[in-house]
């Protein structure tokens, strides 16, 4: 079988995964539809494909992981995306979350710190026909000042606090969704910019992420 093949069996597994996420409380139909659409198994090495439709994180090399589908859906739902929104994802990793975001808006930028993952994922997304995102290699904890402002910023690694550069790069009305906490667990936080200097912070469930590195993360 070609490594890029998507079969009826995969499609059925995706629909079952979307149903499982609905049972767990994901209610945004567009997010559930995106989960049911994006072929997650194609973001796995062929030998590990059997793990793709379990609701679990999985290693992708370089000490990093593809996030659990529940986490991807949860963060995406918190972003409240409109089709015209401009989004920045910090932590491209496997590219799966990026592909999910592209189902909701065509205006996605994503930045990855690790050069090996960046190069691999750029090729993969292009081969999947999901090359519409702007992909960057660098320290996303300082955002992408040249591309700002954003309507939504999604951080897919755990931060010790709110990176000031990411707050500055939000448009008024924009949302930053970021896991914040210590090395063991992080609380999902959404910060909405309500004015030039006005930010509203909401806290949600606890998760466990790999660390956000860089100037606004755990080390520079
Ligand atoms: N969104 C990814 C996916 O769908 O596969 C999950 C990524 S993994 C949980 C977190 C990613 O954040 C890793 O690939 C890691 O290299 C990256 N990362 C950590 N610190 C970063 C930083 N300062 N800037 C950009 N990427 C960073």
PDB file of C-alpha atoms and ligand atoms in Angstrom:
ATOM      1  CA  UNK A   1       0.000   0.000   0.000  1.00  0.00           C
ATOM      2  CA  UNK A   2       1.299   3.498  -0.813  1.00  0.00           C
ATOM      3  CA  UNK A   3       2.384   5.297   2.366  1.00  0.00           C
ATOM      4  CA  UNK A   4       0.058   8.217   1.482  1.00  0.00           C
ATOM      5  CA  UNK A   5      -3.063   6.121   0.948  1.00  0.00           C
ATOM      6  CA  UNK A   6      -6.317   7.019   2.725  1.00  0.00           C
ATOM      7  CA  UNK A   7      -8.810   4.148   2.766  1.00  0.00           C
ATOM      8  CA  UNK A   8     -12.460   3.655   3.804  1.00  0.00           C
ATOM      9  CA  UNK A   9     -11.100   1.941   6.903  1.00  0.00           C
ATOM     10  CA  UNK A  10      -9.118   5.066   7.842  1.00  0.00           C
ATOM     11  CA  UNK A  11     -12.147   7.261   7.162  1.00  0.00           C
ATOM     12  CA  UNK A  12     -14.291   5.079   9.428  1.00  0.00           C
ATOM     13  CA  UNK A  13     -11.647   5.240  12.148  1.00  0.00           C
ATOM     14  CA  UNK A  14     -11.625   9.046  11.901  1.00  0.00           C
ATOM     15  CA  UNK A  15     -15.400   9.266  12.189  1.00  0.00           C
ATOM     16  CA  UNK A  16     -15.226   7.016  15.251  1.00  0.00           C
ATOM     17  CA  UNK A  17     -12.515   9.268  16.719  1.00  0.00           C
ATOM     18  CA  UNK A  18     -14.695  12.351  16.148  1.00  0.00           C
ATOM     19  CA  UNK A  19     -17.601  10.576  17.913  1.00  0.00           C
ATOM     20  CA  UNK A  20     -15.299   9.742  20.826  1.00  0.00           C
ATOM     21  CA  UNK A  21     -14.220  13.409  21.098  1.00  0.00           C
ATOM     22  CA  UNK A  22     -17.864  14.500  21.054  1.00  0.00           C
ATOM     23  CA  UNK A  23     -18.522  12.103  23.949  1.00  0.00           C
ATOM     24  CA  UNK A  24     -15.584  13.712  25.782  1.00  0.00           C
ATOM     25  CA  UNK A  25     -17.174  17.164  25.438  1.00  0.00           C
ATOM     26  CA  UNK A  26     -15.935  18.665  22.175  1.00  0.00           C
ATOM     27  CA  UNK A  27     -19.047  20.356  20.773  1.00  0.00           C
ATOM     28  CA  UNK A  28     -17.860  22.647  17.953  1.00  0.00           C
ATOM     29  CA  UNK A  29     -19.148  20.890  14.831  1.00  0.00           C
ATOM     30  CA  UNK A  30     -16.523  22.478  12.584  1.00  0.00           C
ATOM     31  CA  UNK A  31     -13.748  21.155  14.816  1.00  0.00           C
ATOM     32  CA  UNK A  32     -15.296  17.664  14.884  1.00  0.00           C
ATOM     33  CA  UNK A  33     -15.637  17.780  11.110  1.00  0.00           C
ATOM     34  CA  UNK A  34     -11.956  18.762  10.789  1.00  0.00           C
ATOM     35  CA  UNK A  35     -10.951  15.785  12.973  1.00  0.00           C
ATOM     36  CA  UNK A  36     -13.129  13.520  10.811  1.00  0.00           C
ATOM     37  CA  UNK A  37     -11.467  14.923   7.677  1.00  0.00           C
ATOM     38  CA  UNK A  38      -7.704  15.183   8.312  1.00  0.00           C
ATOM     39  CA  UNK A  39      -5.953  11.813   7.729  1.00  0.00           C
ATOM     40  CA  UNK A  40      -3.974  11.631  11.005  1.00  0.00           C
ATOM     41  CA  UNK A  41      -2.336   8.338  10.003  1.00  0.00           C
ATOM     42  CA  UNK A  42      -0.405  10.168   7.279  1.00  0.00           C
ATOM     43  CA  UNK A  43       1.396  12.150  10.005  1.00  0.00           C
ATOM     44  CA  UNK A  44       2.792   8.888  11.428  1.00  0.00           C
ATOM     45  CA  UNK A  45       5.658   6.744  10.170  1.00  0.00           C
ATOM     46  CA  UNK A  46       3.980   3.822   8.316  1.00  0.00           C
ATOM     47  CA  UNK A  47       5.172   1.311  10.971  1.00  0.00           C
ATOM     48  CA  UNK A  48       3.152   3.157  13.653  1.00  0.00           C
ATOM     49  CA  UNK A  49       0.029   3.833  11.611  1.00  0.00           C
ATOM     50  CA  UNK A  50      -2.088   1.542  13.818  1.00  0.00           C
ATOM     51  CA  UNK A  51      -1.751   4.119  16.630  1.00  0.00           C
ATOM     52  CA  UNK A  52      -3.058   7.029  14.573  1.00  0.00           C
ATOM     53  CA  UNK A  53      -6.752   6.883  15.506  1.00  0.00           C
ATOM     54  CA  UNK A  54      -6.297   6.202  19.190  1.00  0.00           C
ATOM     55  CA  UNK A  55      -6.930   9.249  21.334  1.00  0.00           C
ATOM     56  CA  UNK A  56      -3.287   9.420  22.400  1.00  0.00           C
ATOM     57  CA  UNK A  57      -0.167  11.518  21.907  1.00  0.00           C
ATOM     58  CA  UNK A  58       2.625   9.669  20.086  1.00  0.00           C
ATOM     59  CA  UNK A  59       6.393  10.219  19.621  1.00  0.00           C
ATOM     60  CA  UNK A  60       7.421  11.834  16.320  1.00  0.00           C
ATOM     61  CA  UNK A  61      11.197  11.820  16.893  1.00  0.00           C
ATOM     62  CA  UNK A  62      13.518  14.570  18.140  1.00  0.00           C
ATOM     63  CA  UNK A  63      12.037  14.024  21.629  1.00  0.00           C
ATOM     64  CA  UNK A  64       8.706  15.534  20.496  1.00  0.00           C
ATOM     65  CA  UNK A  65       5.139  14.278  20.129  1.00  0.00           C
ATOM     66  CA  UNK A  66       2.082  14.621  17.945  1.00  0.00           C
ATOM     67  CA  UNK A  67      -0.556  15.927  20.370  1.00  0.00           C
ATOM     68  CA  UNK A  68      -3.471  13.766  21.478  1.00  0.00           C
ATOM     69  CA  UNK A  69      -6.542  14.312  19.243  1.00  0.00           C
ATOM     70  CA  UNK A  70      -8.584  15.456  22.275  1.00  0.00           C
ATOM     71  CA  UNK A  71      -5.965  18.122  23.003  1.00  0.00           C
ATOM     72  CA  UNK A  72      -5.887  19.257  19.359  1.00  0.00           C
ATOM     73  CA  UNK A  73      -9.689  19.508  19.295  1.00  0.00           C
ATOM     74  CA  UNK A  74      -9.820  21.221  22.715  1.00  0.00           C
ATOM     75  CA  UNK A  75      -7.287  23.906  21.799  1.00  0.00           C
ATOM     76  CA  UNK A  76      -8.831  24.442  18.367  1.00  0.00           C
ATOM     77  CA  UNK A  77     -12.295  24.819  19.888  1.00  0.00           C
ATOM     78  CA  UNK A  78     -11.011  27.440  22.350  1.00  0.00           C
ATOM     79  CA  UNK A  79      -9.683  29.537  19.442  1.00  0.00           C
ATOM     80  CA  UNK A  80     -13.257  30.151  18.151  1.00  0.00           C
ATOM     81  CA  UNK A  81     -11.975  30.520  14.598  1.00  0.00           C
ATOM     82  CA  UNK A  82     -13.801  32.271  11.786  1.00  0.00           C
ATOM     83  CA  UNK A  83     -12.860  31.486   8.159  1.00  0.00           C
ATOM     84  CA  UNK A  84     -11.304  34.960   7.777  1.00  0.00           C
ATOM     85  CA  UNK A  85      -9.124  34.706  10.909  1.00  0.00           C
ATOM     86  CA  UNK A  86      -5.327  34.812  10.666  1.00  0.00           C
ATOM     87  CA  UNK A  87      -3.788  32.186  12.954  1.00  0.00           C
ATOM     88  CA  UNK A  88      -0.278  31.560  14.234  1.00  0.00           C
ATOM     89  CA  UNK A  89       0.577  28.101  15.554  1.00  0.00           C
ATOM     90  CA  UNK A  90       3.718  27.866  17.719  1.00  0.00           C
ATOM     91  CA  UNK A  91       5.112  24.309  17.535  1.00  0.00           C
ATOM     92  CA  UNK A  92       4.387  22.809  14.098  1.00  0.00           C
ATOM     93  CA  UNK A  93       5.697  19.380  15.164  1.00  0.00           C
ATOM     94  CA  UNK A  94       4.169  16.718  12.899  1.00  0.00           C
ATOM     95  CA  UNK A  95       1.973  19.264  11.080  1.00  0.00           C
ATOM     96  CA  UNK A  96      -1.279  17.562  12.143  1.00  0.00           C
ATOM     97  CA  UNK A  97      -2.632  20.490  14.173  1.00  0.00           C
ATOM     98  CA  UNK A  98      -1.664  22.796  11.316  1.00  0.00           C
ATOM     99  CA  UNK A  99      -3.694  20.654   8.896  1.00  0.00           C
ATOM    100  CA  UNK A 100      -6.663  20.780  11.296  1.00  0.00           C
ATOM    101  CA  UNK A 101      -6.406  24.588  11.480  1.00  0.00           C
ATOM    102  CA  UNK A 102      -6.341  24.762   7.672  1.00  0.00           C
ATOM    103  CA  UNK A 103      -9.786  23.114   7.659  1.00  0.00           C
ATOM    104  CA  UNK A 104     -11.117  26.142   9.551  1.00  0.00           C
ATOM    105  CA  UNK A 105      -9.275  29.039   7.901  1.00  0.00           C
ATOM    106  CA  UNK A 106      -6.853  29.257   4.975  1.00  0.00           C
ATOM    107  CA  UNK A 107      -4.789  31.894   6.822  1.00  0.00           C
ATOM    108  CA  UNK A 108      -2.418  29.780   8.925  1.00  0.00           C
ATOM    109  CA  UNK A 109       1.214  30.448   9.824  1.00  0.00           C
ATOM    110  CA  UNK A 110       3.102  27.863  11.867  1.00  0.00           C
ATOM    111  CA  UNK A 111       6.578  28.008  13.377  1.00  0.00           C
ATOM    112  CA  UNK A 112       8.769  25.139  14.586  1.00  0.00           C
ATOM    113  CA  UNK A 113      12.008  25.433  16.576  1.00  0.00           C
ATOM    114  CA  UNK A 114      13.460  22.050  15.636  1.00  0.00           C
ATOM    115  CA  UNK A 115      15.070  22.146  12.180  1.00  0.00           C
ATOM    116  CA  UNK A 116      14.748  18.399  11.542  1.00  0.00           C
ATOM    117  CA  UNK A 117      10.998  18.452  12.260  1.00  0.00           C
ATOM    118  CA  UNK A 118      10.563  21.686  10.315  1.00  0.00           C
ATOM    119  CA  UNK A 119      12.179  20.240   7.175  1.00  0.00           C
ATOM    120  CA  UNK A 120      10.349  16.911   7.407  1.00  0.00           C
ATOM    121  CA  UNK A 121       6.953  18.467   8.078  1.00  0.00           C
ATOM    122  CA  UNK A 122       7.274  21.082   5.352  1.00  0.00           C
ATOM    123  CA  UNK A 123       7.794  18.266   2.829  1.00  0.00           C
ATOM    124  CA  UNK A 124       4.948  16.198   4.261  1.00  0.00           C
ATOM    125  CA  UNK A 125       2.407  19.045   4.219  1.00  0.00           C
ATOM    126  CA  UNK A 126       3.359  19.872   0.623  1.00  0.00           C
ATOM    127  CA  UNK A 127       2.957  16.212  -0.417  1.00  0.00           C
ATOM    128  CA  UNK A 128      -0.480  16.093   1.243  1.00  0.00           C
ATOM    129  CA  UNK A 129      -1.611  19.166  -0.649  1.00  0.00           C
ATOM    130  CA  UNK A 130      -1.773  21.054   2.660  1.00  0.00           C
ATOM    131  CA  UNK A 131       0.990  23.445   1.661  1.00  0.00           C
ATOM    132  CA  UNK A 132      -1.219  26.510   2.130  1.00  0.00           C
ATOM    133  CA  UNK A 133       0.232  27.375   5.520  1.00  0.00           C
ATOM    134  CA  UNK A 134       3.185  29.716   5.942  1.00  0.00           C
ATOM    135  CA  UNK A 135       5.805  27.503   7.591  1.00  0.00           C
ATOM    136  CA  UNK A 136       8.729  28.997   9.516  1.00  0.00           C
ATOM    137  CA  UNK A 137      11.705  27.634  11.417  1.00  0.00           C
ATOM    138  CA  UNK A 138      12.697  29.511  14.567  1.00  0.00           C
ATOM    139  CA  UNK A 139      11.785  30.477  18.105  1.00  0.00           C
ATOM    140  CA  UNK A 140       8.016  30.883  18.090  1.00  0.00           C
ATOM    141  CA  UNK A 141       7.958  32.006  21.722  1.00  0.00           C
ATOM    142  CA  UNK A 142       8.680  35.462  20.287  1.00  0.00           C
ATOM    143  CA  UNK A 143       5.969  35.032  17.655  1.00  0.00           C
ATOM    144  CA  UNK A 144       6.313  36.223  14.088  1.00  0.00           C
ATOM    145  CA  UNK A 145       6.460  40.034  14.364  1.00  0.00           C
ATOM    146  CA  UNK A 146       6.617  40.521  10.588  1.00  0.00           C
ATOM    147  CA  UNK A 147       3.328  38.613  10.139  1.00  0.00           C
ATOM    148  CA  UNK A 148       1.467  40.117  13.125  1.00  0.00           C
ATOM    149  CA  UNK A 149      -1.190  40.962  14.165  1.00  0.00           C
ATOM    150  CA  UNK A 150      -3.036  37.653  14.475  1.00  0.00           C
ATOM    151  CA  UNK A 151      -6.673  36.915  15.312  1.00  0.00           C
ATOM    152  CA  UNK A 152      -5.586  33.757  17.091  1.00  0.00           C
ATOM    153  CA  UNK A 153      -2.331  32.305  18.410  1.00  0.00           C
ATOM    154  CA  UNK A 154      -2.110  28.659  19.434  1.00  0.00           C
ATOM    155  CA  UNK A 155       0.858  27.384  21.432  1.00  0.00           C
ATOM    156  CA  UNK A 156       1.263  23.597  21.358  1.00  0.00           C
ATOM    157  CA  UNK A 157       4.013  23.330  23.997  1.00  0.00           C
ATOM    158  CA  UNK A 158       3.897  24.091  27.738  1.00  0.00           C
ATOM    159  CA  UNK A 159       5.087  27.563  28.774  1.00  0.00           C
ATOM    160  CA  UNK A 160       6.241  28.819  32.193  1.00  0.00           C
ATOM    161  CA  UNK A 161       4.148  31.976  31.684  1.00  0.00           C
ATOM    162  CA  UNK A 162       2.494  34.139  29.056  1.00  0.00           C
ATOM    163  CA  UNK A 163       5.128  35.154  26.471  1.00  0.00           C
ATOM    164  CA  UNK A 164       4.829  38.976  26.229  1.00  0.00           C
ATOM    165  CA  UNK A 165       5.640  38.997  22.491  1.00  0.00           C
ATOM    166  CA  UNK A 166       2.665  36.739  21.756  1.00  0.00           C
ATOM    167  CA  UNK A 167       0.309  39.037  23.683  1.00  0.00           C
ATOM    168  CA  UNK A 168       1.618  42.031  21.718  1.00  0.00           C
ATOM    169  CA  UNK A 169       1.018  40.229  18.404  1.00  0.00           C
ATOM    170  CA  UNK A 170      -2.700  39.671  19.083  1.00  0.00           C
ATOM    171  CA  UNK A 171      -5.150  41.891  17.252  1.00  0.00           C
ATOM    172  CA  UNK A 172      -7.786  43.538  19.486  1.00  0.00           C
ATOM    173  CA  UNK A 173     -10.403  40.783  19.804  1.00  0.00           C
ATOM    174  CA  UNK A 174      -7.685  38.167  19.239  1.00  0.00           C
ATOM    175  CA  UNK A 175      -7.236  35.019  21.362  1.00  0.00           C
ATOM    176  CA  UNK A 176      -4.069  33.354  22.649  1.00  0.00           C
ATOM    177  CA  UNK A 177      -4.527  29.700  23.688  1.00  0.00           C
ATOM    178  CA  UNK A 178      -1.536  28.388  25.588  1.00  0.00           C
ATOM    179  CA  UNK A 179      -0.779  25.717  28.211  1.00  0.00           C
ATOM    180  CA  UNK A 180       0.894  27.397  31.209  1.00  0.00           C
ATOM    181  CA  UNK A 181       2.459  25.748  34.245  1.00  0.00           C
ATOM    182  CA  UNK A 182       5.341  23.659  35.545  1.00  0.00           C
ATOM    183  CA  UNK A 183       7.170  20.736  33.994  1.00  0.00           C
ATOM    184  CA  UNK A 184       4.563  18.118  34.999  1.00  0.00           C
ATOM    185  CA  UNK A 185       1.182  19.678  34.183  1.00  0.00           C
ATOM    186  CA  UNK A 186      -0.018  22.857  32.581  1.00  0.00           C
ATOM    187  CA  UNK A 187      -3.350  24.657  32.784  1.00  0.00           C
ATOM    188  CA  UNK A 188      -4.942  25.543  29.449  1.00  0.00           C
ATOM    189  CA  UNK A 189      -5.240  29.328  29.369  1.00  0.00           C
ATOM    190  CA  UNK A 190      -7.060  31.572  26.915  1.00  0.00           C
ATOM    191  CA  UNK A 191      -6.186  35.266  26.862  1.00  0.00           C
ATOM    192  CA  UNK A 192      -8.418  37.593  24.846  1.00  0.00           C
ATOM    193  CA  UNK A 193      -7.144  41.045  23.923  1.00  0.00           C
ATOM    194  CA  UNK A 194      -9.996  43.429  24.564  1.00  0.00           C
ATOM    195  CA  UNK A 195      -8.095  46.682  24.017  1.00  0.00           C
ATOM    196  CA  UNK A 196      -4.579  48.035  23.490  1.00  0.00           C
ATOM    197  CA  UNK A 197      -3.644  47.202  27.095  1.00  0.00           C
ATOM    198  CA  UNK A 198      -6.711  45.167  28.159  1.00  0.00           C
ATOM    199  CA  UNK A 199      -6.387  41.380  28.354  1.00  0.00           C
ATOM    200  CA  UNK A 200      -8.910  38.917  29.822  1.00  0.00           C
ATOM    201  CA  UNK A 201      -7.559  35.593  31.084  1.00  0.00           C
ATOM    202  CA  UNK A 202      -9.640  32.402  31.378  1.00  0.00           C
ATOM    203  CA  UNK A 203      -8.427  29.036  32.711  1.00  0.00           C
ATOM    204  CA  UNK A 204      -9.590  25.576  31.650  1.00  0.00           C
ATOM    205  CA  UNK A 205      -8.456  21.945  32.112  1.00  0.00           C
ATOM    206  CA  UNK A 206      -4.982  20.662  32.976  1.00  0.00           C
ATOM    207  CA  UNK A 207      -2.880  18.964  30.295  1.00  0.00           C
ATOM    208  CA  UNK A 208       0.639  17.633  29.898  1.00  0.00           C
ATOM    209  CA  UNK A 209       2.770  19.088  27.095  1.00  0.00           C
ATOM    210  CA  UNK A 210       6.413  19.002  26.031  1.00  0.00           C
ATOM    211  CA  UNK A 211       8.151  22.241  27.081  1.00  0.00           C
ATOM    212  CA  UNK A 212       8.031  25.466  25.078  1.00  0.00           C
ATOM    213  CA  UNK A 213      11.666  26.372  24.499  1.00  0.00           C
ATOM    214  CA  UNK A 214      13.131  29.754  23.621  1.00  0.00           C
ATOM    215  CA  UNK A 215      13.171  33.293  24.940  1.00  0.00           C
ATOM    216  CA  UNK A 216       9.533  33.214  26.076  1.00  0.00           C
ATOM    217  CA  UNK A 217       9.750  29.564  27.156  1.00  0.00           C
ATOM    218  CA  UNK A 218      11.913  27.406  29.393  1.00  0.00           C
ATOM    219  CA  UNK A 219      15.351  28.332  28.050  1.00  0.00           C
ATOM    220  CA  UNK A 220      16.878  30.723  25.620  1.00  0.00           C
TER     221      UNK A 220
HETATM  222  N1  LIG B   1       1.267  20.842  16.952  1.00  0.00           N
HETATM  223  C1  LIG B   1       2.071  19.667  16.898  1.00  0.00           C
HETATM  224  C2  LIG B   1       1.477  18.549  16.100  1.00  0.00           C
HETATM  225  O1  LIG B   1       0.330  18.674  15.654  1.00  0.00           O
HETATM  226  O2  LIG B   1       2.167  17.551  15.891  1.00  0.00           O
HETATM  227  C3  LIG B   1       2.431  19.184  18.280  1.00  0.00           C
HETATM  228  C4  LIG B   1       3.717  19.611  18.611  1.00  0.00           C
HETATM  229  S1  LIG B   1       4.604  19.099  20.003  1.00  0.00           S
HETATM  230  C5  LIG B   1       3.435  18.776  21.262  1.00  0.00           C
HETATM  231  C6  LIG B   1       5.295  20.699  20.424  1.00  0.00           C
HETATM  232  C7  LIG B   1       6.237  21.252  19.373  1.00  0.00           C
HETATM  233  O3  LIG B   1       6.669  22.546  19.804  1.00  0.00           O
HETATM  234  C8  LIG B   1       7.509  20.433  19.166  1.00  0.00           C
HETATM  235  O4  LIG B   1       7.624  20.082  17.825  1.00  0.00           O
HETATM  236  C9  LIG B   1       8.630  21.385  19.593  1.00  0.00           C
HETATM  237  O5  LIG B   1       9.818  21.229  18.846  1.00  0.00           O
HETATM  238  C10 LIG B   1       7.969  22.736  19.341  1.00  0.00           C
HETATM  239  N2  LIG B   1       8.559  23.871  20.076  1.00  0.00           N
HETATM  240  C11 LIG B   1       9.005  23.933  21.354  1.00  0.00           C
HETATM  241  N3  LIG B   1       9.424  25.174  21.637  1.00  0.00           N
HETATM  242  C12 LIG B   1       9.230  25.925  20.513  1.00  0.00           C
HETATM  243  C13 LIG B   1       9.465  27.288  20.179  1.00  0.00           C
HETATM  244  N4  LIG B   1       9.984  28.165  21.046  1.00  0.00           N
HETATM  245  N5  LIG B   1       9.140  27.698  18.930  1.00  0.00           N
HETATM  246  C14 LIG B   1       8.605  26.842  18.021  1.00  0.00           C
HETATM  247  N6  LIG B   1       8.375  25.543  18.280  1.00  0.00           N
HETATM  248  C15 LIG B   1       8.667  25.089  19.510  1.00  0.00           C
END
